[in-house]
Short mmCIF file of C-alpha atoms in Angstrom, two decimals:
data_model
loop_
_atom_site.label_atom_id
_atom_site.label_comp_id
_atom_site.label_asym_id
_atom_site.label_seq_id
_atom_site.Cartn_x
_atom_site.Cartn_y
_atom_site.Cartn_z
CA UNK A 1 179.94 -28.83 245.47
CA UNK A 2 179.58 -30.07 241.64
CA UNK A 3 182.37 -32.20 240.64
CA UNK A 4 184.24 -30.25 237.67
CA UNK A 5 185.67 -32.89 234.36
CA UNK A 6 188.63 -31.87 233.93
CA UNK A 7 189.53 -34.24 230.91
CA UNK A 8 188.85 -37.90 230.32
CA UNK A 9 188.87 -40.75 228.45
CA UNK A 10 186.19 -43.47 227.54
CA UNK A 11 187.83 -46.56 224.54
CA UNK A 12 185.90 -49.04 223.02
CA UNK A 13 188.23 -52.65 222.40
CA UNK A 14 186.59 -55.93 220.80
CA UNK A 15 188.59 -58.63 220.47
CA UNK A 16 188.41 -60.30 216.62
CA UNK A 17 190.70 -63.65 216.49
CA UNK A 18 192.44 -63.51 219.54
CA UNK A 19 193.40 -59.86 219.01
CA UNK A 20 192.40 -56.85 221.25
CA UNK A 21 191.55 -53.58 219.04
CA UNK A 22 190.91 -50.06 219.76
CA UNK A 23 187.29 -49.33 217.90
CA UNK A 24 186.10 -46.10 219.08
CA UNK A 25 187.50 -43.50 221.77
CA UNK A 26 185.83 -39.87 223.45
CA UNK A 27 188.61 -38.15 224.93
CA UNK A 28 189.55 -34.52 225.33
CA UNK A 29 193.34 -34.77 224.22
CA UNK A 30 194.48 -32.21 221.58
CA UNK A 31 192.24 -29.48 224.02
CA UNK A 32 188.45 -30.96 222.41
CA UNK A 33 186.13 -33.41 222.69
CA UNK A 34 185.75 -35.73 219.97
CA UNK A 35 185.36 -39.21 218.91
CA UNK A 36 188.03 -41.19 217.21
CA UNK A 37 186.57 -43.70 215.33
CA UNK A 38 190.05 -46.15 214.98
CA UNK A 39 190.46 -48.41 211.80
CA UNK A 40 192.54 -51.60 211.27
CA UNK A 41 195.26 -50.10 210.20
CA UNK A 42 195.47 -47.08 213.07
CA UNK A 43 194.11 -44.59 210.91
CA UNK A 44 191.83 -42.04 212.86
CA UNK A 45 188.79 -40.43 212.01
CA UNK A 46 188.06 -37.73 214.70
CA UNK A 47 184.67 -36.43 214.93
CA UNK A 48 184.27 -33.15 217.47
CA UNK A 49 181.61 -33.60 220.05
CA UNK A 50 179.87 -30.50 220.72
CA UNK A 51 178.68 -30.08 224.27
CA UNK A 52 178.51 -27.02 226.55
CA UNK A 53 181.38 -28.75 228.60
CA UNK A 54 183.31 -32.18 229.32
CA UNK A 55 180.57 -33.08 232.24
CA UNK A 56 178.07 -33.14 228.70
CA UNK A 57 180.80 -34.74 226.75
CA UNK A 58 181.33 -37.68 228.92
CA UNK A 59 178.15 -37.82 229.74
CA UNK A 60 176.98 -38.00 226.01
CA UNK A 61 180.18 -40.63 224.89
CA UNK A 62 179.06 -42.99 228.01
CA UNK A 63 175.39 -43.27 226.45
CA UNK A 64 176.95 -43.56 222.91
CA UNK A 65 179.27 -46.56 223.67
CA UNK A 66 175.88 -48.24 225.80
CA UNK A 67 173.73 -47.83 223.18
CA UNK A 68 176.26 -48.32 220.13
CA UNK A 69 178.93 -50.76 221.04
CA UNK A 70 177.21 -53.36 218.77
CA UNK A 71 177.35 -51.15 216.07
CA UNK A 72 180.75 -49.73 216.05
CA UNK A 73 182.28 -53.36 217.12
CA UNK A 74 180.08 -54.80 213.36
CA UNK A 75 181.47 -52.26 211.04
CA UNK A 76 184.99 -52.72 212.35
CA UNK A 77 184.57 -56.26 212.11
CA UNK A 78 183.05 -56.12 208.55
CA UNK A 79 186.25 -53.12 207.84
CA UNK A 80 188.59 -55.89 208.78
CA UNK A 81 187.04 -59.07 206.83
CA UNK A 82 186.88 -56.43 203.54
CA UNK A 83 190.56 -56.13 203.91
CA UNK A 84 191.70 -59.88 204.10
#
């Protein structure tokens, strides 16, 4: 029997002096899978992610975060340091 993904939730958090952030999330609220990309000041970007089904979406936002953590965590960084 193939397991069915029903919904989920995958969230990206750096700490940047001695605070814990939200970077980047895949989820499936609002009925879709997307990708919030989450700035300093809570705004949200949300990006669909278009897969034949969740299993594909979270399968897809798992390799993303591997492969791009460094990535997301510099330009939030570098959004942050712009703003002081």
């Amino acid at each position: 029997m193939k397991t069915e993904i029903i919904q989920f939730s995958l969230q990206l958090e750096i700490i940047h002096m001695s605070k814990w952030y939200p970077v980047v999330r895949y989820d499936t609220a609002h009925g879709f899978a997307h990708r919030d990309i989450i700035h300093q000041d809570n705004s949200v970007d949300k990006i669909p992610i278009f897969c034949l089904d969740y299993a594909d979406a979270l399968t897809f936002a798992e390799a993303d975060l591997i492969s791009n953590w460094r990535l997301y965590k510099n330009m939030f960084v570098e959004e942050v340091n712009s703003n002081d």
